[in-house]
Amino acid sequence: MKLQLVATCLFGLEKLLGEEIDALGLKRIETMDGRVIFEGEEGDIPRANIALRCAERVFVLMGRFHAENFDQLYEGTRALAWEEWIGKDDAFPISGHSIKSRLTSIPACQKIVNRAVVDALSAKYGIKWFEQDSGVTYSVEFFLLKDEAMLLIDTSGMALHKRGYRPHAGVAPLRETLAAAIALTARPRADVLFWDPFCGSGTIAIETAMILQNRAPGLNRSFAGESFARLPSPLWESAREAARAAIVTDNGCEVWASDIDEDMTDMTYDCAVRAGVEDVMNIFTADARLIEKPDRRGTILCNPPYGERLMTETEVAELYRAMGKRFATFEPWQIYVLTSCESFERLYGRRADKTRKLYNGMLPCYLYQFFRPVSTQNVKFPPKKTNEYRKFKH
């Protein structure tokens, strides 16, 4: 039976997520900010949860309808076939969001949606009261955007960026889904060395290694949908078996991860072991301002320190200037730098060939991409602002 499914993502990752959905052989229906709607069957729900690197969650779309008042929200919700998923002993906690809609009170919308689901199930099961304490939990979410309501059931449970290999992150952790997006943007290839010289807990390097080995990000974790009656265990076992069979371990890929802090490189190694990619990683302690270019093709991917949590603004500025001088010696390597500093190009001393605005959670940041020879660059900058650091995001 064809279902409509929704994969959510961080803002800015919709294109990459859509390409991942295409790669699974699934049909995209619609793309909007932070989510991609696509078509699939029951067996595609485990596949999507296990395989999608840029998704935060995978939902079943129960229905969508216009709702500019509580009556419309109630009637639209009550008309949906909740009994196709939720049993009479199951729990169905309600959560949701409202953006640019007349219905702005989330608690009030929760009450309306809960009453509508209860009434719909009561009509099907012939009972008035649902204990919701002995069965499976189906997390129901409503999403109101410009007075259009989507009603969804979460099949992921814990957010998909929590792969399971990083129980303890560094001081300023980078979300795994964003790290995967940076790696995918750089188009990992087995014959190119990928190096993160500010590895921290190793997220970018590990996600890159997983992509190079075609190792599914959700292979070693569980999902809420595994308890759903409509998604029996053979569907999940089949998806995991297919994901394991697709892993490539003999393509000669190599990823380097270095950091000035030995505690961070120790953490990176532990995370790499849990992720199963330690064999293709070279993890070591080094100052990124002093590293030297290996005699081979390569790409640098990094998320250097920024903001008040790690360094002062003056220290960050000095670091970015030093990076620009050192990384220039890596020509013709490609360089990808993620930072929230809008003055990065001026400090680094080079204009990016492409800049992409992304979000690490709710923190806006920028992926500066350098992939053309320096000789072709226009390095002139507009007049310096009065306060060069005023656009740092903390």
CSV table of C-alpha atoms in Angstrom, one decimal:
chain,number,residue,atom,x,y,z
A,1,MET,CA,0.0,0.0,0.0
A,2,LYS,CA,1.4,3.4,-1.0
A,3,LEU,CA,2.0,5.8,1.9
A,4,GLN,CA,3.0,9.4,2.0
A,5,LEU,CA,6.1,9.9,4.2
A,6,VAL,CA,7.8,13.0,5.5
A,7,ALA,CA,11.5,13.3,6.2
A,8,THR,CA,12.5,16.4,8.2
A,9,CYS,CA,15.9,18.0,8.2
A,10,LEU,CA,17.9,21.1,9.3
A,11,PHE,CA,17.1,24.2,7.2
A,12,GLY,CA,19.4,24.2,4.2
A,13,LEU,CA,19.7,20.5,3.8
A,14,GLU,CA,16.5,19.9,1.8
A,15,LYS,CA,18.3,19.4,-1.5
A,16,LEU,CA,20.7,16.9,-0.2
A,17,LEU,CA,18.0,15.0,1.6
A,18,GLY,CA,15.9,14.9,-1.6
A,19,GLU,CA,18.8,13.5,-3.4
A,20,GLU,CA,19.2,10.8,-0.8
A,21,ILE,CA,15.5,9.9,-1.1
A,22,ASP,CA,16.0,9.7,-4.9
A,23,ALA,CA,18.9,7.3,-4.4
A,24,LEU,CA,16.6,5.0,-2.4
A,25,GLY,CA,14.4,4.8,-5.5
A,26,LEU,CA,11.6,6.6,-3.8
A,27,LYS,CA,9.4,9.3,-5.4
A,28,ARG,CA,9.5,12.8,-4.1
A,29,ILE,CA,6.2,14.7,-3.9
A,30,GLU,CA,7.0,18.0,-2.4
A,31,THR,CA,9.9,19.9,-0.8
A,32,MET,CA,9.4,22.7,1.7
A,33,ASP,CA,11.6,24.4,4.4
A,34,GLY,CA,12.9,21.7,6.7
A,35,ARG,CA,11.1,18.7,5.2
A,36,VAL,CA,10.7,16.6,2.1
A,37,ILE,CA,7.4,14.7,1.4
A,38,PHE,CA,7.8,11.4,-0.6
A,39,GLU,CA,5.9,8.3,-1.5
A,40,GLY,CA,6.7,4.8,-0.2
A,41,GLU,CA,5.5,1.5,1.3
A,42,GLU,CA,5.7,0.0,4.7
A,43,GLY,CA,9.1,-1.5,3.9
A,44,ASP,CA,10.5,1.8,2.9
A,45,ILE,CA,10.0,3.2,6.4
A,46,PRO,CA,12.9,1.1,7.9
A,47,ARG,CA,15.0,1.7,4.8
A,48,ALA,CA,14.6,5.5,5.1
A,49,ASN,CA,15.3,5.5,8.9
A,50,ILE,CA,18.4,3.4,8.5
A,51,ALA,CA,19.9,5.0,5.3
A,52,LEU,CA,19.1,8.8,5.3
A,53,ARG,CA,22.1,10.7,6.5
A,54,CYS,CA,20.6,14.2,6.4
A,55,ALA,CA,17.2,13.5,7.9
A,56,GLU,CA,16.2,14.3,11.5
A,57,ARG,CA,13.1,12.1,11.6
A,58,VAL,CA,10.8,10.1,9.3
A,59,PHE,CA,7.1,10.4,9.7
A,60,VAL,CA,4.0,8.8,8.2
A,61,LEU,CA,1.8,11.6,6.8
A,62,MET,CA,-1.7,10.8,8.0
A,63,GLY,CA,-3.3,13.7,6.1
A,64,ARG,CA,-3.2,17.4,5.4
A,65,PHE,CA,-6.1,19.9,5.2
A,66,HIS,CA,-6.9,23.6,5.6
A,67,ALA,CA,-7.3,24.6,9.3
A,68,GLU,CA,-7.7,28.3,10.2
A,69,ASN,CA,-9.9,27.6,13.3
A,70,PHE,CA,-10.3,24.9,15.9
A,71,ASP,CA,-13.4,23.4,14.3
A,72,GLN,CA,-11.5,22.8,11.0
A,73,LEU,CA,-8.5,21.4,13.0
A,74,TYR,CA,-10.8,19.0,14.9
A,75,GLU,CA,-12.9,17.8,11.9
A,76,GLY,CA,-9.8,17.4,9.7
A,77,THR,CA,-8.0,15.3,12.3
A,78,ARG,CA,-11.0,13.2,13.3
A,79,ALA,CA,-11.6,12.2,9.7
A,80,LEU,CA,-8.2,10.5,9.4
A,81,ALA,CA,-7.8,6.7,9.6
A,82,TRP,CA,-5.9,6.6,12.9
A,83,GLU,CA,-7.1,3.0,13.6
A,84,GLU,CA,-4.9,1.9,10.7
A,85,TRP,CA,-1.9,2.5,13.0
A,86,ILE,CA,-3.1,3.0,16.6
A,87,GLY,CA,-4.6,0.2,18.6
A,88,LYS,CA,-7.1,0.5,21.5
A,89,ASP,CA,-4.4,-0.1,24.1
A,90,ASP,CA,-1.8,2.2,22.5
A,91,ALA,CA,-0.6,5.6,23.6
A,92,PHE,CA,-0.6,8.6,21.3
A,93,PRO,CA,1.1,11.7,22.9
A,94,ILE,CA,0.5,14.9,20.9
A,95,SER,CA,3.1,17.6,20.0
A,96,GLY,CA,3.3,20.1,17.3
A,97,HIS,CA,4.3,23.4,15.8
A,98,SER,CA,2.6,26.4,14.2
A,99,ILE,CA,4.2,28.8,11.7
A,100,LYS,CA,2.5,31.7,10.1
A,101,SER,CA,-1.0,30.4,11.0
A,102,ARG,CA,-4.0,31.8,12.7
A,103,LEU,CA,-3.9,28.9,15.3
A,104,THR,CA,-0.9,30.0,17.4
A,105,SER,CA,-1.6,28.3,20.8
A,106,ILE,CA,0.3,25.0,20.8
A,107,PRO,CA,-1.4,23.8,24.0
A,108,ALA,CA,-4.8,24.5,22.6
A,109,CYS,CA,-4.0,22.8,19.4
A,110,GLN,CA,-2.7,19.8,21.3
A,111,LYS,CA,-6.0,19.5,23.2
A,112,ILE,CA,-8.1,19.7,20.0
A,113,VAL,CA,-6.0,17.1,18.1
A,114,ASN,CA,-6.0,14.8,21.1
A,115,ARG,CA,-9.8,15.0,21.4
A,116,ALA,CA,-10.2,14.4,17.6
A,117,VAL,CA,-7.9,11.3,17.7
A,118,VAL,CA,-9.8,10.0,20.7
A,119,ASP,CA,-13.2,10.5,19.1
A,120,ALA,CA,-12.0,8.9,15.9
A,121,LEU,CA,-10.7,5.8,17.7
A,122,SER,CA,-13.7,5.6,20.0
A,123,ALA,CA,-16.0,5.4,16.9
A,124,LYS,CA,-13.9,2.5,15.6
A,125,TYR,CA,-13.3,0.5,18.8
A,126,GLY,CA,-16.5,1.3,20.6
A,127,ILE,CA,-14.8,2.5,23.8
A,128,LYS,CA,-14.9,5.9,25.4
A,129,TRP,CA,-11.7,5.9,27.5
A,130,PHE,CA,-8.1,5.1,26.4
A,131,GLU,CA,-5.7,4.1,29.2
A,132,GLN,CA,-2.7,4.7,27.0
A,133,ASP,CA,-0.4,2.8,29.4
A,134,SER,CA,-0.1,-0.8,28.2
A,135,GLY,CA,0.5,-0.7,24.5
A,136,VAL,CA,2.8,0.8,21.9
A,137,THR,CA,3.5,4.6,21.9
A,138,TYR,CA,2.7,6.4,18.6
A,139,SER,CA,3.9,9.9,18.8
A,140,VAL,CA,1.5,12.1,16.9
A,141,GLU,CA,2.7,15.5,15.6
A,142,PHE,CA,0.7,18.3,14.0
A,143,PHE,CA,2.4,20.9,11.8
A,144,LEU,CA,0.6,24.1,10.9
A,145,LEU,CA,2.0,26.2,8.1
A,146,LYS,CA,0.0,29.1,6.7
A,147,ASP,CA,-3.2,27.6,7.9
A,148,GLU,CA,-2.5,24.2,6.4
A,149,ALA,CA,-2.3,21.3,8.8
A,150,MET,CA,-0.3,18.2,8.5
A,151,LEU,CA,-0.9,15.3,10.9
A,152,LEU,CA,1.9,12.9,11.3
A,153,ILE,CA,3.1,9.8,13.2
A,154,ASP,CA,6.8,9.7,14.1
A,155,THR,CA,8.5,6.4,13.1
A,156,SER,CA,12.0,7.4,14.3
A,157,GLY,CA,11.7,8.1,18.0
A,158,MET,CA,15.1,9.5,19.0
A,159,ALA,CA,16.2,12.0,16.4
A,160,LEU,CA,18.2,10.4,13.5
A,161,HIS,CA,21.3,12.6,14.0
A,162,LYS,CA,21.9,10.5,17.2
A,163,ARG,CA,23.7,7.7,15.4
A,164,GLY,CA,24.9,6.0,18.6
A,165,TYR,CA,28.7,6.4,18.1
A,166,ARG,CA,29.1,9.6,20.0
A,167,PRO,CA,27.8,9.2,23.6
A,168,HIS,CA,29.9,12.2,24.7
A,169,ALA,CA,30.6,15.1,22.4
A,170,GLY,CA,33.1,18.0,22.8
A,171,VAL,CA,32.5,21.5,24.1
A,172,ALA,CA,30.7,22.7,20.9
A,173,PRO,CA,29.3,19.6,19.2
A,174,LEU,CA,28.4,19.6,15.5
A,175,ARG,CA,25.2,17.7,14.7
A,176,GLU,CA,25.9,14.5,12.8
A,177,THR,CA,23.4,15.3,10.1
A,178,LEU,CA,25.1,18.6,9.4
A,179,ALA,CA,28.5,16.9,9.3
A,180,ALA,CA,27.2,14.4,6.8
A,181,ALA,CA,25.9,17.3,4.7
A,182,ILE,CA,29.3,18.9,4.6
A,183,ALA,CA,30.9,15.7,3.6
A,184,LEU,CA,28.3,15.0,0.9
A,185,THR,CA,28.8,18.6,-0.5
A,186,ALA,CA,32.5,17.8,-0.9
A,187,ARG,CA,31.6,14.6,-2.9
A,188,PRO,CA,33.8,12.0,-1.1
A,189,ARG,CA,35.7,9.7,-3.4
A,190,ALA,CA,37.9,6.8,-2.4
A,191,ASP,CA,40.9,8.1,-4.4
A,192,VAL,CA,40.9,11.4,-2.6
A,193,LEU,CA,42.3,12.0,1.0
A,194,PHE,CA,39.8,13.8,3.2
A,195,TRP,CA,41.3,15.6,6.2
A,196,ASP,CA,39.6,17.4,9.2
A,197,PRO,CA,42.4,19.3,11.0
A,198,PHE,CA,40.0,20.6,13.7
A,199,CYS,CA,38.3,17.2,14.3
A,200,GLY,CA,37.1,17.8,17.9
A,201,SER,CA,35.1,14.6,18.6
A,202,GLY,CA,35.6,13.5,15.0
A,203,THR,CA,32.0,14.0,13.7
A,204,ILE,CA,32.9,15.3,10.2
A,205,ALA,CA,35.7,12.8,9.7
A,206,ILE,CA,33.6,9.8,10.9
A,207,GLU,CA,30.6,10.8,8.7
A,208,THR,CA,32.9,11.1,5.7
A,209,ALA,CA,34.4,7.7,6.4
A,210,MET,CA,30.9,6.2,6.7
A,211,ILE,CA,29.9,7.8,3.3
A,212,LEU,CA,33.1,6.5,1.7
A,213,GLN,CA,32.3,3.0,3.0
A,214,ASN,CA,28.6,3.3,2.1
A,215,ARG,CA,27.9,2.5,5.8
A,216,ALA,CA,24.3,3.4,6.7
A,217,PRO,CA,24.1,5.9,9.6
A,218,GLY,CA,21.3,4.2,11.4
A,219,LEU,CA,22.6,0.6,11.2
A,220,ASN,CA,23.5,0.4,14.9
A,221,ARG,CA,20.5,2.0,16.6
A,222,SER,CA,16.8,1.4,17.2
A,223,PHE,CA,13.7,3.2,16.1
A,224,ALA,CA,10.2,3.8,17.5
A,225,GLY,CA,8.7,2.2,14.4
A,226,GLU,CA,10.2,-1.2,15.3
A,227,SER,CA,7.3,-1.6,17.9
A,228,PHE,CA,4.6,-0.7,15.4
A,229,ALA,CA,2.2,-3.6,14.6
A,230,ARG,CA,2.1,-2.5,10.9
A,231,LEU,CA,5.9,-2.6,10.7
A,232,PRO,CA,6.8,-6.1,11.8
A,233,SER,CA,10.4,-7.1,12.6
A,234,PRO,CA,11.1,-8.8,9.2
A,235,LEU,CA,10.9,-5.4,7.5
A,236,TRP,CA,13.5,-4.0,9.8
A,237,GLU,CA,15.7,-7.1,9.6
A,238,SER,CA,15.6,-7.1,5.8
A,239,ALA,CA,16.5,-3.4,5.7
A,240,ARG,CA,19.5,-3.9,8.1
A,241,GLU,CA,20.7,-7.0,6.1
A,242,ALA,CA,20.6,-5.0,2.9
A,243,ALA,CA,22.5,-2.1,4.5
A,244,ARG,CA,25.2,-4.4,5.9
A,245,ALA,CA,25.6,-6.1,2.5
A,246,ALA,CA,26.1,-2.7,0.9
A,247,ILE,CA,29.1,-1.7,3.0
A,248,VAL,CA,32.4,-1.4,1.0
A,249,THR,CA,35.6,-2.1,3.0
A,250,ASP,CA,38.1,-2.6,0.2
A,251,ASN,CA,38.1,0.6,-1.8
A,252,GLY,CA,41.3,2.0,-0.3
A,253,CYS,CA,39.6,5.2,1.1
A,254,GLU,CA,41.4,7.1,3.8
A,255,VAL,CA,40.3,9.9,6.2
A,256,TRP,CA,42.5,11.9,8.5
A,257,ALA,CA,41.4,13.5,11.7
A,258,SER,CA,43.7,15.7,13.7
A,259,ASP,CA,43.3,18.2,16.6
A,260,ILE,CA,45.6,20.2,18.8
A,261,ASP,CA,43.9,18.7,21.9
A,262,GLU,CA,45.0,15.1,22.5
A,263,ASP,CA,41.8,14.5,24.6
A,264,MET,CA,39.8,15.2,21.5
A,265,THR,CA,41.8,12.8,19.3
A,266,ASP,CA,41.3,10.1,22.0
A,267,MET,CA,37.6,10.8,21.8
A,268,THR,CA,37.6,10.7,18.0
A,269,TYR,CA,39.2,7.3,18.1
A,270,ASP,CA,36.6,5.9,20.6
A,271,CYS,CA,33.8,7.3,18.4
A,272,ALA,CA,35.4,5.9,15.2
A,273,VAL,CA,35.5,2.4,16.8
A,274,ARG,CA,31.9,2.6,17.8
A,275,ALA,CA,31.0,3.7,14.2
A,276,GLY,CA,33.1,0.8,12.8
A,277,VAL,CA,35.4,3.1,10.6
A,278,GLU,CA,38.6,3.2,12.7
A,279,ASP,CA,40.4,1.0,10.1
A,280,VAL,CA,40.2,3.7,7.4
A,281,MET,CA,41.0,6.7,9.7
A,282,ASN,CA,44.4,8.2,10.6
A,283,ILE,CA,43.8,10.0,13.9
A,284,PHE,CA,46.6,12.1,15.4
A,285,THR,CA,47.4,15.3,17.3
A,286,ALA,CA,48.5,18.3,15.3
A,287,ASP,CA,48.3,22.1,15.2
A,288,ALA,CA,46.2,23.1,12.2
A,289,ARG,CA,48.3,26.2,11.8
A,290,LEU,CA,51.4,24.1,11.2
A,291,ILE,CA,50.2,21.1,9.1
A,292,GLU,CA,51.8,20.3,5.8
A,293,LYS,CA,50.3,19.1,2.6
A,294,PRO,CA,50.7,15.4,1.8
A,295,ASP,CA,51.9,14.6,-1.8
A,296,ARG,CA,48.5,13.4,-3.0
A,297,ARG,CA,45.0,14.6,-4.0
A,298,GLY,CA,43.0,15.8,-1.1
A,299,THR,CA,40.2,17.8,0.5
A,300,ILE,CA,40.1,19.7,3.8
A,301,LEU,CA,36.7,19.6,5.6
A,302,CYS,CA,36.6,21.4,8.9
A,303,ASN,CA,34.5,23.3,11.5
A,304,PRO,CA,37.1,25.5,13.3
A,305,PRO,CA,36.5,27.1,16.7
A,306,TYR,CA,34.3,30.2,16.8
A,307,GLY,CA,32.2,32.0,19.4
A,308,GLU,CA,32.6,32.7,23.1
A,309,ARG,CA,32.4,29.1,24.2
A,310,LEU,CA,35.8,28.2,22.7
A,311,MET,CA,37.9,31.3,22.0
A,312,THR,CA,37.8,35.1,22.2
A,313,GLU,CA,37.0,37.0,19.0
A,314,THR,CA,40.6,38.2,18.8
A,315,GLU,CA,41.8,34.6,19.1
A,316,VAL,CA,39.4,33.5,16.4
A,317,ALA,CA,40.5,36.3,14.1
A,318,GLU,CA,44.1,35.3,14.5
A,319,LEU,CA,43.3,31.6,13.9
A,320,TYR,CA,41.4,32.4,10.7
A,321,ARG,CA,44.3,34.5,9.4
A,322,ALA,CA,46.7,31.7,10.2
A,323,MET,CA,44.4,29.2,8.5
A,324,GLY,CA,44.3,31.2,5.3
A,325,LYS,CA,48.1,31.3,5.1
A,326,ARG,CA,48.6,27.6,5.9
A,327,PHE,CA,45.7,26.3,3.8
A,328,ALA,CA,47.0,28.3,0.8
A,329,THR,CA,50.0,25.9,0.8
A,330,PHE,CA,47.6,23.0,0.1
A,331,GLU,CA,46.8,24.3,-3.4
A,332,PRO,CA,45.1,22.7,-5.4
A,333,TRP,CA,43.3,20.9,-2.6
A,334,GLN,CA,39.6,21.8,-2.1
A,335,ILE,CA,38.7,23.4,1.2
A,336,TYR,CA,35.3,23.4,3.0
A,337,VAL,CA,35.0,25.5,6.2
A,338,LEU,CA,31.9,25.7,8.3
A,339,THR,CA,31.7,28.7,10.7
A,340,SER,CA,29.2,31.2,11.9
A,341,CYS,CA,31.6,34.1,11.3
A,342,GLU,CA,30.3,36.2,8.4
A,343,SER,CA,33.7,38.0,8.3
A,344,PHE,CA,35.5,34.7,7.7
A,345,GLU,CA,36.5,35.4,4.0
A,346,ARG,CA,38.1,38.7,5.0
A,347,LEU,CA,40.1,37.1,7.8
A,348,TYR,CA,41.0,34.1,5.8
A,349,GLY,CA,42.2,36.3,3.0
A,350,ARG,CA,40.3,34.7,0.1
A,351,ARG,CA,36.8,34.8,-1.3
A,352,ALA,CA,34.9,31.6,-1.3
A,353,ASP,CA,33.8,30.1,-4.6
A,354,LYS,CA,30.5,29.3,-3.0
A,355,THR,CA,28.9,30.1,0.3
A,356,ARG,CA,25.9,28.2,1.7
A,357,LYS,CA,23.9,29.2,4.7
A,358,LEU,CA,23.1,26.2,7.0
A,359,TYR,CA,22.0,25.7,10.6
A,360,ASN,CA,23.5,23.7,13.4
A,361,GLY,CA,20.3,23.2,15.4
A,362,MET,CA,19.1,26.8,15.6
A,363,LEU,CA,22.5,28.3,15.2
A,364,PRO,CA,23.0,29.9,11.7
A,365,CYS,CA,26.4,29.2,10.1
A,366,TYR,CA,28.0,29.3,6.7
A,367,LEU,CA,29.8,26.6,4.6
A,368,TYR,CA,32.6,28.4,2.7
A,369,GLN,CA,33.7,26.4,-0.3
A,370,PHE,CA,37.0,26.8,-2.1
A,371,PHE,CA,37.4,24.6,-5.1
A,372,ARG,CA,38.9,26.8,-7.9
A,373,PRO,CA,42.6,27.6,-8.2
A,374,VAL,CA,43.7,30.7,-6.2
A,375,SER,CA,45.0,32.4,-9.4
A,376,THR,CA,41.4,32.6,-10.7
A,377,GLN,CA,40.1,34.3,-7.5
A,378,ASN,CA,38.9,37.8,-7.1
A,379,VAL,CA,40.4,38.5,-3.6
A,380,LYS,CA,39.2,42.2,-3.4
A,381,PHE,CA,36.9,42.9,-0.5
A,382,PRO,CA,34.5,45.8,0.1
A,383,PRO,CA,35.7,48.5,2.6
A,384,LYS,CA,36.2,47.1,6.1
A,385,LYS,CA,33.2,47.5,8.5
A,386,THR,CA,33.7,49.5,11.6
A,387,ASN,CA,33.4,46.5,13.8
A,388,GLU,CA,34.8,43.5,11.9
A,389,TYR,CA,33.4,41.0,14.5
A,390,ARG,CA,29.9,42.3,14.9
A,391,LYS,CA,28.4,39.5,12.8
A,392,PHE,CA,29.6,36.6,14.9
A,393,LYS,CA,26.7,34.3,16.0
A,394,HIS,CA,27.0,32.9,19.5
